[in-house]
Coordinates of C-alpha atoms in Angstrom, one line a residue:
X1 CA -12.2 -39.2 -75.7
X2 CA -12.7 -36.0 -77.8
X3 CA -10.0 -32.9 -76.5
X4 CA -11.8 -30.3 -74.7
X5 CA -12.0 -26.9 -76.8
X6 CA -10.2 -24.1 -75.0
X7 CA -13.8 -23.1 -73.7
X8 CA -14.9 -25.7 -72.1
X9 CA -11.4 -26.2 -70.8
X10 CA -11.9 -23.0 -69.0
X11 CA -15.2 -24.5 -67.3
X12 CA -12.9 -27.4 -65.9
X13 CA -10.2 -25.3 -64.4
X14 CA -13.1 -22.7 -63.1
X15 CA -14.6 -26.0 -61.2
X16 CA -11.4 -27.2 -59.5
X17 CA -12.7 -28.2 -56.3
X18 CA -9.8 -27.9 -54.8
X19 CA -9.0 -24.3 -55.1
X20 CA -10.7 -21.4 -54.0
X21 CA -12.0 -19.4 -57.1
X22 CA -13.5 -15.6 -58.4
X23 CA -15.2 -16.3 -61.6
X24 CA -16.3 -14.1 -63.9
X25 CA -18.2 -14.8 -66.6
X26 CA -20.3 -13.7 -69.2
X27 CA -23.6 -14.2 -70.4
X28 CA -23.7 -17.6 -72.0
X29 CA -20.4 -18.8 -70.7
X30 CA -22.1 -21.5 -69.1
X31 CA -21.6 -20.2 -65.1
X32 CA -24.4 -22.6 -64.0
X33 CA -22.7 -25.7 -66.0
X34 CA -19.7 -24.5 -63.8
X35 CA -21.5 -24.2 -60.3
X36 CA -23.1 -27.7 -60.4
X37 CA -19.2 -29.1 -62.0
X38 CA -17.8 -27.7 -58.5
X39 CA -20.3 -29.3 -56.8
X40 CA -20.6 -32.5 -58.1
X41 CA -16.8 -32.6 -58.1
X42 CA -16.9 -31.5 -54.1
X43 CA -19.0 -34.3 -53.8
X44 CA -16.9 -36.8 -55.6
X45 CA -14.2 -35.6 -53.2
X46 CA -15.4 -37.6 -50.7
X47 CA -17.4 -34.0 -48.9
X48 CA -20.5 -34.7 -46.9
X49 CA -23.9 -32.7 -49.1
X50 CA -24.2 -31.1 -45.8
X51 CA -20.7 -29.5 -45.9
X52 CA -21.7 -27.6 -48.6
X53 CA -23.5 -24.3 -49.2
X54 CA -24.6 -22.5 -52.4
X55 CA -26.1 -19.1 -52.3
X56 CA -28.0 -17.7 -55.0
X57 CA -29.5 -14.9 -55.8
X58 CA -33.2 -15.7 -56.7
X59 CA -35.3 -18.7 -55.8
X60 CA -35.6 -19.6 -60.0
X61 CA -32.1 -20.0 -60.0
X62 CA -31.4 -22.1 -56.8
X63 CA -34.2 -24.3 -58.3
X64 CA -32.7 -24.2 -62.0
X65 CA -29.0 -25.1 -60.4
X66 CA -30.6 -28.1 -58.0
X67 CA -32.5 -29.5 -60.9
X68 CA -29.9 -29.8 -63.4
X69 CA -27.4 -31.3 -60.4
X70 CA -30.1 -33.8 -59.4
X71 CA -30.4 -34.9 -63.0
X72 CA -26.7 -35.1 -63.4
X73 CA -26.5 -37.3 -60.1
X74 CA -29.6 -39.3 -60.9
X75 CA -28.2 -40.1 -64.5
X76 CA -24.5 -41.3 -63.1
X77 CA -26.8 -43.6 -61.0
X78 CA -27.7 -45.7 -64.4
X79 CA -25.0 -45.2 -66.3
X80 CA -22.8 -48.3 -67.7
X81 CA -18.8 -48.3 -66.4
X82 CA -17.8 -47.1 -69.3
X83 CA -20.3 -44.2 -70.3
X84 CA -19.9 -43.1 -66.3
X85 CA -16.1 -42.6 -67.0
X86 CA -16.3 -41.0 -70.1
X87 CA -19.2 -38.4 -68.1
X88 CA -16.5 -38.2 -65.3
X89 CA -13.2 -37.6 -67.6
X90 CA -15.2 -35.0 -69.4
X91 CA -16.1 -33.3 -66.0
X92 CA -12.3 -33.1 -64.9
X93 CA -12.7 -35.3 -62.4
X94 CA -9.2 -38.1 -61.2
X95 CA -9.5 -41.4 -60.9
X96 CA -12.4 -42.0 -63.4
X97 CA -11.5 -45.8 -64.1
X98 CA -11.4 -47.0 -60.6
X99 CA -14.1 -49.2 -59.8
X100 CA -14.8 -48.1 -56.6
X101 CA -14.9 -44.2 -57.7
X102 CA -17.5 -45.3 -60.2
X103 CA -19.6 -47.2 -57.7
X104 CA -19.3 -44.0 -55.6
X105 CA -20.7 -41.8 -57.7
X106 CA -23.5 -43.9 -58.7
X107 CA -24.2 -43.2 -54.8
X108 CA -24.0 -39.6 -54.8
X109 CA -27.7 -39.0 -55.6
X110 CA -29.1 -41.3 -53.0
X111 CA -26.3 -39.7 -50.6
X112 CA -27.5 -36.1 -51.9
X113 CA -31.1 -36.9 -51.3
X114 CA -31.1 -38.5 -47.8
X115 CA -28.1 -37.0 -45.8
X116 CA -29.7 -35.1 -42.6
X117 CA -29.3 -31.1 -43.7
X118 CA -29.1 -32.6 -47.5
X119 CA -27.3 -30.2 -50.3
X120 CA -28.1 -26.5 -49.7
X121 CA -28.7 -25.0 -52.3
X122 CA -31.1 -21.7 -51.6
X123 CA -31.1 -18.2 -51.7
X124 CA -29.3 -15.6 -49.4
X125 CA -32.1 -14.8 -47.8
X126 CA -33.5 -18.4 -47.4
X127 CA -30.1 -19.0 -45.4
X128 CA -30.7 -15.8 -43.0
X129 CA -33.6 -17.3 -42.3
X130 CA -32.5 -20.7 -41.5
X131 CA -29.6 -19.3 -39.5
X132 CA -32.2 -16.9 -37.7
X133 CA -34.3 -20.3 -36.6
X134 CA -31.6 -22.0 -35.7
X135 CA -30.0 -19.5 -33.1
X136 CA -33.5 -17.0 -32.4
X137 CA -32.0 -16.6 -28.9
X138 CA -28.7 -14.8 -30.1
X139 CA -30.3 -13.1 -33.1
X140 CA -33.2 -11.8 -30.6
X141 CA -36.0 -13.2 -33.0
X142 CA -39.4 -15.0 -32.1
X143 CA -38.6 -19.0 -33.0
X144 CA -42.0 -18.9 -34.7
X145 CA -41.2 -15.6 -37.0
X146 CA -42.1 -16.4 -40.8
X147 CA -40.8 -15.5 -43.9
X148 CA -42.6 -12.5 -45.4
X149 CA -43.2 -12.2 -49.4
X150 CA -43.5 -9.7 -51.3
X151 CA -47.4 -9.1 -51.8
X152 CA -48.1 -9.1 -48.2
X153 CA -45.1 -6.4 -47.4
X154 CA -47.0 -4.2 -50.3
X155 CA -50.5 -5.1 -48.7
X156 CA -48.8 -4.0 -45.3
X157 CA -46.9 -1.1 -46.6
X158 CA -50.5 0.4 -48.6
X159 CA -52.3 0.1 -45.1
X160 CA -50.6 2.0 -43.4
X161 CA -50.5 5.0 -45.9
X162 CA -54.7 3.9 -46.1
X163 CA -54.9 4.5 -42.5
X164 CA -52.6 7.6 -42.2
X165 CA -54.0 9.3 -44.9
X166 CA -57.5 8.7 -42.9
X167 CA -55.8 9.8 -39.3
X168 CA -53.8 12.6 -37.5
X169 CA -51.1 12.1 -40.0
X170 CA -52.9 13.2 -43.0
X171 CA -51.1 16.4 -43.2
X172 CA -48.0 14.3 -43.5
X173 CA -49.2 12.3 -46.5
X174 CA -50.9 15.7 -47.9
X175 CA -47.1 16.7 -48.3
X176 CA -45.5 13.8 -49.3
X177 CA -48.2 13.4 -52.1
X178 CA -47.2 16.8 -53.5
X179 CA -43.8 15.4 -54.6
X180 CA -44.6 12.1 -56.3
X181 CA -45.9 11.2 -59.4
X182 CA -47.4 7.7 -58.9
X183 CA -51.0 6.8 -58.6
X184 CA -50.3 5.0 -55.1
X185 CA -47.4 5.2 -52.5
X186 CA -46.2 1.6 -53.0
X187 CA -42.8 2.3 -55.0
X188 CA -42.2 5.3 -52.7
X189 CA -42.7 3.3 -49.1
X190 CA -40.8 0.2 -50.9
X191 CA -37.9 2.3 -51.4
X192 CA -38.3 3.7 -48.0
X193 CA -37.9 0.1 -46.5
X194 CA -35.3 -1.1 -48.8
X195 CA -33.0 2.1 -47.5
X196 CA -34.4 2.1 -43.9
X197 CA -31.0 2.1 -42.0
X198 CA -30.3 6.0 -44.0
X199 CA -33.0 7.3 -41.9
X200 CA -31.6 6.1 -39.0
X201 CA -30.4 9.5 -38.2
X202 CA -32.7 12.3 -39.2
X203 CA -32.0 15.3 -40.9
X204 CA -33.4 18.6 -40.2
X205 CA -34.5 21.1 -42.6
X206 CA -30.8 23.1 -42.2
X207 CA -28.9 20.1 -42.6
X208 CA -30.5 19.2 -45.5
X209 CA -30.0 22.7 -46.8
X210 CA -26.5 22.4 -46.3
X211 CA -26.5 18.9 -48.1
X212 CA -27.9 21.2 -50.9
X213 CA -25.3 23.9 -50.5
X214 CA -27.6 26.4 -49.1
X215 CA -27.1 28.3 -46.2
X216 CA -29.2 28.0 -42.9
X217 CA -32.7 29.2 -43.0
X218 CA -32.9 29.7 -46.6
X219 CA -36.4 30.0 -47.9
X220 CA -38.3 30.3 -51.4
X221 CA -38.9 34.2 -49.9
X222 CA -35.0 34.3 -49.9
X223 CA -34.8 32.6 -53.5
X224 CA -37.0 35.1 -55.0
X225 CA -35.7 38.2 -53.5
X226 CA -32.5 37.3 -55.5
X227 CA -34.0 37.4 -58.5
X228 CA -37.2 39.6 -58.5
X229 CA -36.0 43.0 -57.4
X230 CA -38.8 45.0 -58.4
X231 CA -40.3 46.3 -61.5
X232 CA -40.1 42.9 -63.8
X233 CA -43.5 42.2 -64.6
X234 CA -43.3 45.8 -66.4
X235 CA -39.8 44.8 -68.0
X236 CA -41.1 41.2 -69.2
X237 CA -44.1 43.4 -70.9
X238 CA -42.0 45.4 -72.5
X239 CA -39.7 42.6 -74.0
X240 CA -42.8 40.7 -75.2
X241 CA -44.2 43.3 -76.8
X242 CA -41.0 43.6 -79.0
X243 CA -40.5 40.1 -79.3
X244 CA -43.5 39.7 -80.8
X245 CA -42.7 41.6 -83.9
X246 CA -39.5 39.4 -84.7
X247 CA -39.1 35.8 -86.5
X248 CA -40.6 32.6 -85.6
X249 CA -37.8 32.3 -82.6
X250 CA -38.7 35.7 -81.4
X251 CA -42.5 35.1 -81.2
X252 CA -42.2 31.3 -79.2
X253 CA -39.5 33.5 -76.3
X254 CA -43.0 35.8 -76.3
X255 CA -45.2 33.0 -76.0
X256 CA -42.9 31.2 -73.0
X257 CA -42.7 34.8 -71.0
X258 CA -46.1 35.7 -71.5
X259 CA -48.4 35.6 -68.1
X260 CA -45.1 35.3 -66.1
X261 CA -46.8 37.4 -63.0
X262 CA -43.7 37.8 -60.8
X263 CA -43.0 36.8 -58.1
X264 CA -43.1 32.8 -58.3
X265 CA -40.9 29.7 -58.0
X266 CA -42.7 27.8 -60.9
X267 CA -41.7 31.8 -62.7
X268 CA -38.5 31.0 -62.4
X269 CA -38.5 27.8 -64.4
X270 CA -40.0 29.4 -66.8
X271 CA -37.6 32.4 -67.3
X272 CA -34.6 29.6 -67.4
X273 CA -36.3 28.1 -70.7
X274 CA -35.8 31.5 -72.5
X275 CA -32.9 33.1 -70.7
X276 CA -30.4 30.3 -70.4
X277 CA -29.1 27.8 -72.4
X278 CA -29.7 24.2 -72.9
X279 CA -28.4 20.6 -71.0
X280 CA -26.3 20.1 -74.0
X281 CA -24.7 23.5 -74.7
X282 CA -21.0 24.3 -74.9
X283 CA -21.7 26.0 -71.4
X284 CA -25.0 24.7 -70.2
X285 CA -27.8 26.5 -68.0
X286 CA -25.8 29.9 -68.9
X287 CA -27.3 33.0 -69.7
X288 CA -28.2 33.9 -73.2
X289 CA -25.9 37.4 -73.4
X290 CA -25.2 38.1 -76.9
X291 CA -27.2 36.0 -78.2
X292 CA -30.9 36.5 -76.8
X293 CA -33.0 37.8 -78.7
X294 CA -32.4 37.7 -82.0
X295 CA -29.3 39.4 -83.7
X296 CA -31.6 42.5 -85.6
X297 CA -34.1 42.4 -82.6
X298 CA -31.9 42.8 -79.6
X299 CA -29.5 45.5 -81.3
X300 CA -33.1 47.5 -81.8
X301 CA -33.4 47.9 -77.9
X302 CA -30.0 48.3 -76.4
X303 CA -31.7 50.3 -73.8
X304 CA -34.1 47.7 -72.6
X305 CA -31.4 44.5 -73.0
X306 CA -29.4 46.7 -70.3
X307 CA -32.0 45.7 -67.7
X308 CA -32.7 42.2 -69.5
X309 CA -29.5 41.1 -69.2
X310 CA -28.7 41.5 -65.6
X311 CA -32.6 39.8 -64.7
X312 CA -31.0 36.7 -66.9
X313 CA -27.9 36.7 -64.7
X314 CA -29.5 36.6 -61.9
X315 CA -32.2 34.0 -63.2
X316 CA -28.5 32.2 -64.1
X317 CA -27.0 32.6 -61.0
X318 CA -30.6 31.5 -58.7
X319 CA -31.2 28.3 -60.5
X320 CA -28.8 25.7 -58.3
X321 CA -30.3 27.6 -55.5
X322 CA -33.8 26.5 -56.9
X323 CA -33.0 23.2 -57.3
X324 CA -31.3 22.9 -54.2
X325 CA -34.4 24.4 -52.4
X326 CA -36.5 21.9 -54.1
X327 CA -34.6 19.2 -53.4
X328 CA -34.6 20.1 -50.0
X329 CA -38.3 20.2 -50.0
X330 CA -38.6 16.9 -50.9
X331 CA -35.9 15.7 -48.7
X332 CA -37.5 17.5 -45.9
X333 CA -41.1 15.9 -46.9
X334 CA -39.6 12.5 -47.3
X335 CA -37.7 12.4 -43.9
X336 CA -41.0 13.4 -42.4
X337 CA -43.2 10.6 -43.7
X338 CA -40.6 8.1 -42.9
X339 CA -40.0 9.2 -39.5
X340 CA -43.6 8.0 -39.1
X341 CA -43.9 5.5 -41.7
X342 CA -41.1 2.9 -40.5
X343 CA -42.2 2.4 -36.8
X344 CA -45.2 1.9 -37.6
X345 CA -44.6 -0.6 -40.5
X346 CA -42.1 -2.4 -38.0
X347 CA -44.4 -2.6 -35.2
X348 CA -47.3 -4.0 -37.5
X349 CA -44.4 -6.8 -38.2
X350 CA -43.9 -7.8 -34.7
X351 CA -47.5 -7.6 -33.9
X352 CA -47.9 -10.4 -36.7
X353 CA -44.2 -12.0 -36.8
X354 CA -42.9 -11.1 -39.6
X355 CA -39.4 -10.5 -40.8
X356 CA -39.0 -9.0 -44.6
X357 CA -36.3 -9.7 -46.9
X358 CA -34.2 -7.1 -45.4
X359 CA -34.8 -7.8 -42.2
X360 CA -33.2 -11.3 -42.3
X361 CA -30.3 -10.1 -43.6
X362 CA -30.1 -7.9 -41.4
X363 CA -30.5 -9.6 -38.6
X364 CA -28.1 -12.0 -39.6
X365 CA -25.3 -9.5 -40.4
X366 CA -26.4 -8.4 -37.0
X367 CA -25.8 -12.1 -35.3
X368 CA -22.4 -12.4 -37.2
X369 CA -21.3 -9.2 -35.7
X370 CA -22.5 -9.6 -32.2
X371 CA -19.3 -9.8 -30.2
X372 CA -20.9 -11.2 -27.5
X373 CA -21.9 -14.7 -29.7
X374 CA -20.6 -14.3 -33.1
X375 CA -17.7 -16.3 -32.0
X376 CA -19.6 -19.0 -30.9
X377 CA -22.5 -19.1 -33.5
X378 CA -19.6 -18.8 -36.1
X379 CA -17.5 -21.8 -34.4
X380 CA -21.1 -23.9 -34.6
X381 CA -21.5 -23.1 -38.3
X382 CA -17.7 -23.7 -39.1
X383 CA -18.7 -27.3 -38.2
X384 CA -21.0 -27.6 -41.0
X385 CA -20.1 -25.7 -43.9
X386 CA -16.7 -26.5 -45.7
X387 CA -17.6 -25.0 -48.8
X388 CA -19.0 -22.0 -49.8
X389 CA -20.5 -21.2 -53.8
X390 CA -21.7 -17.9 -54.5
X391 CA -23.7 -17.1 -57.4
X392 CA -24.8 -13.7 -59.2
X393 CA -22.2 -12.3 -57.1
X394 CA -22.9 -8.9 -59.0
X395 CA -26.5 -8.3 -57.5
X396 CA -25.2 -8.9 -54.0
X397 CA -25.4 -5.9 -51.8
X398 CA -22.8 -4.7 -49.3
X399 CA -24.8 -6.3 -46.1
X400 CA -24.7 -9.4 -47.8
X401 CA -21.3 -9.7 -48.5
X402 CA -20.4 -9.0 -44.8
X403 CA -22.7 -12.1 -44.0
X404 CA -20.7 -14.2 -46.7
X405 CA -17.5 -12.6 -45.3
X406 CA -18.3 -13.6 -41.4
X407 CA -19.1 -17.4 -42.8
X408 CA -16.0 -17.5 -44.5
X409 CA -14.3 -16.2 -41.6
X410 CA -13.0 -19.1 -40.5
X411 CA -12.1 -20.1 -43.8
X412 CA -9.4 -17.9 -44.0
X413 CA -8.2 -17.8 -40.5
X414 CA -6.4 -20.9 -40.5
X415 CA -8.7 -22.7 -37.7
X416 CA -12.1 -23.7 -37.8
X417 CA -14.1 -26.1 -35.9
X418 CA -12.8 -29.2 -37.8
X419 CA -9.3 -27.7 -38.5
X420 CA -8.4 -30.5 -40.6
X421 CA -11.1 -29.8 -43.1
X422 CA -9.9 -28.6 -47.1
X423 CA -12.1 -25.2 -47.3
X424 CA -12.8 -23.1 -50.2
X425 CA -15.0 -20.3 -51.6
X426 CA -16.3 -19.7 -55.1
X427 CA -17.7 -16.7 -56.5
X428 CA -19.2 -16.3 -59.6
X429 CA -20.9 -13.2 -61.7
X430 CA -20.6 -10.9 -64.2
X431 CA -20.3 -7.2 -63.4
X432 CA -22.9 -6.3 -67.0
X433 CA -25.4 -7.8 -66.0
X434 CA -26.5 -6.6 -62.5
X435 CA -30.4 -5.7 -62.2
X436 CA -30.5 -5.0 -58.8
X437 CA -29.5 -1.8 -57.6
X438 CA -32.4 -0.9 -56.9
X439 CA -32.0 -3.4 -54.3
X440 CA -28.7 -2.5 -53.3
X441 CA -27.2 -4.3 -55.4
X442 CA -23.3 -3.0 -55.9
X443 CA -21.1 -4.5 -58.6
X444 CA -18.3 -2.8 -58.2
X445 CA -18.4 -4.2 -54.4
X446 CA -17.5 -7.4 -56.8
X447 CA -13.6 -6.5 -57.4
X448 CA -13.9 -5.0 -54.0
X449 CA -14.3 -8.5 -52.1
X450 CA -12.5 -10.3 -54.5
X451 CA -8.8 -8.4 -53.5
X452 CA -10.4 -8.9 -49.7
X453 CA -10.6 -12.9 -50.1
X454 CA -7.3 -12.9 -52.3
X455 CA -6.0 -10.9 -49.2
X456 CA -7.2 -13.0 -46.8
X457 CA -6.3 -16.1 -48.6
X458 CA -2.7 -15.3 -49.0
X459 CA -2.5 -14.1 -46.1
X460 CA -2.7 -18.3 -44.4
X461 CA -0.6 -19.5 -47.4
X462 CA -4.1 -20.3 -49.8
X463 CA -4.7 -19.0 -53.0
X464 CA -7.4 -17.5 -54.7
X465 CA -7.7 -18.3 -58.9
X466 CA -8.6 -15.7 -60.7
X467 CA -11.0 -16.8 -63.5
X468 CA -12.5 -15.3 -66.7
X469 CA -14.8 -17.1 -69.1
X470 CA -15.7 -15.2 -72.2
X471 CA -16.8 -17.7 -75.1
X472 CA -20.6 -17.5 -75.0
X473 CA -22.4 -21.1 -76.3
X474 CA -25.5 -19.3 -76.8
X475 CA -24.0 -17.7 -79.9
X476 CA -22.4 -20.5 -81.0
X477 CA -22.3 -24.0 -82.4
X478 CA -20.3 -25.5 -79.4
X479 CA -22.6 -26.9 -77.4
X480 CA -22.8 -28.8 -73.9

């Protein structure tokens, strides 16, 4: 038999299915060659398919992993004596020339296939939903509630806006519309139901100001007062007219001021392109003194730049204050339409039985946490998971961790429902290459869990290996 390469060694040790392990690993570094190792190895172990549970991120890759385990199994099934021990040295597995571990891994297909509950391999959100069916009681859920995708939440989520926008709410939607740029509201009202729980408490108009740093009450009447005191429009003339006689520079500040009428909020955005300085300045948004206009222009005028200069201190000193102000607009517009928006896009759901993505994982983190049953749904769960595989650990949000954490619960309590059991968790991902944030997604909640479960693990005289793999194979000639 060939020696492993330090690479592929890694991959073995990663897939010890005897210890509880935090991979991470890079694109390339063969994580999915690792996941199905673990599990085929779990399954050599003598541990029932039903014992086992591996969440993924995406249906694709619960599909890719169960394919190429399937085809691994399926292949053992054929294989000669000494081929099969040559596959099972190479995988790390013990005992790889005893006849009877041969014949029982020509079995593990067949077992994988046919055992009641079979191998679960599916996404975080397909095992919500099959805890939700299974206790709808606890989890306060219609038995009969289905799954919904995608396109019909963005269907859903475009009537409603349809029929507001048609209704007594169309003032609502009037304002809202004023502060986005799309064509249609769908990326808006997704983002409003992916973050629902923040609107849980509403703010008003002064505590969003104060969010902003503005004092109560504050208004754009307020924000212009601070700025136009009277008797710019004739200063801005004046400065034009002499800017217009300098160099190229000179001319374009001319241009920019030009029709600025006094008093407007959209004025002073255009006052802070001439008067202050740019994102990337030593000191940015700061007024221009000394250095606006021009050298030979502005020393022509001293009379006039003593009035310029204090309007571009005070166009300096009002410009958080207008971006606070307009942030608070839209905040104010936003909690508005959602305060309307989300009951009605939940009670559509229950009038049809749905349940979103986010609302089975909500409901489950809700089911786990229920002191009044969590005990008990956990206890019933213990007796049929042993081993837990996470992958794409880095697009896994912070409720769905806590629903990983309650099913590994017992896992590192030291009992269980079948306390004799061996029980471990793997995690794998790779903190680069999450794409979900917009999802909720949180990598760094990543190195977060994993000091939790090392924690935890310690803490009942378990251990949790800390793994890395580096070496990609898709940029090299070591294949697999």
């Amino acid at each position: 038999m060939t020696p492993r390469n330090e690479a592929t060694e890694r991959q073995v040790q990663s897939a010890r299915p005897d210890a509880s392990t935090w991979l991470a690993a890079n694109a390339g570094s063969g994580k999915t060659r690792v996941l199905t190792d673990r599990v085929a190895r779990l399954l050599l172990n003598g541990v029932e398919p039903q014992h086992i549970l591996c969440l993924t991120y995406t249906k694709a890759a619960a599909s890719e992993m169960q394919n190429r385990l399937f085809k691994r199994l399926g292949a053992w099934a054929m294989l000669p004596d000494g081929q099969l021990a040559d596959e099972l040295r190479e995988l790390g597995a013990d005992r790889t020339d005893d006849a009877d571990h041969l014949a029982q891994a020509r079995t593990l297909f067949a077992r994988a296939l046919e055992t009641p509950g079979g191998l679960k391999i599916q996404t975080i959100h397909s095992f919500c939903a099959s805890l939700l069916r299974r206790f709808p009681l606890e989890a306060r859920v219609s038995p009969l509630f289905a799954e919904m995708e995608d396109r019909a939440a963005a269907l859903l989520r475009a009537e409603i806006v349809e029929d507001f926008a048609d209704g007594p709410q169309s003032d609502v939607i009037d304002t809202i519309a004023r502060h986005i740029t799309d064509s249609d509201f769908d990326s808006l009202t997704g983002a409003i139901v992916g973050n629902r729980h923040a609107f849980d408490d509403p703010l008003n108009r002064d505590e969003i100001l104060d969010v902003f740093g503005l004092p109560a009450g504050f208004d754009q009447s307020q924000l212009l007062g601070s700025v136009f005191l009277g008797g710019e429009r004739d200063l801005l003339s004046q400065l034009c007219a002499v800017l217009a006689t300098g160099g190229t520079m000179d001319q374009r500040a001319a241009d920019n001021l030009g029709g600025i009428e006094c008093c407007e909020v959209s004025d002073l955005s255009r006052l802070e392109k001439v008067f202050l300085t740019g994102a990337s300045a030593k000191q940015p948004y700061s007024a221009k003194i000394g250095s606006f206009p021009t050298k030979a222009l502005r020393l022509s005028i001293p009379e006039l730049m003593d009035r310029i200069e204090p309007l571009m201190l005070r166009v300096e000193a009002a410009r958080q204050q207008r971006l606070g102000l307009a942030a608070t607009e839209k905040s104010e517009a936003l909690h508005q339409f959602a305060a309307i928006f989300l009951p009605e896009y939940e009670h559509r759901k229950q009038q049809r039985g749905w349940l979103d993505f986010d609302d089975l994982i909500h409901k489950a983190r809700l089911l786990l946490n229920d002191p009044a049953v969590a005990a008990w749904v956990l206890y019933r769960l213990d007796g049929g998971i042993d081993h837990i595989l996470v992958d794409e650990a880095q697009d896994t949000s912070p409720a769905q961790w806590d629903v990983i954490e309650k099913l590994a619960q017992e896992f590192t309590s030291g009992q269980g429902a079948r306390g004799d059991a061996q029980r471990t968790i793997f995690v794998v991902g790779d903190k680069k290459q999450s794409i979900y944030s917009f999802q909720g997604a949180d990598p760094q909640a990543f190195d977060q869990m994993q000091v939790e479960f090392a924690g935890r693990l310690k803490g009942i005289g378990a251990g949790l290996q800390n793994m890395t793999l580096e070496h990609s194979f898709r940029s090299s000639e070591i294949m697999w």
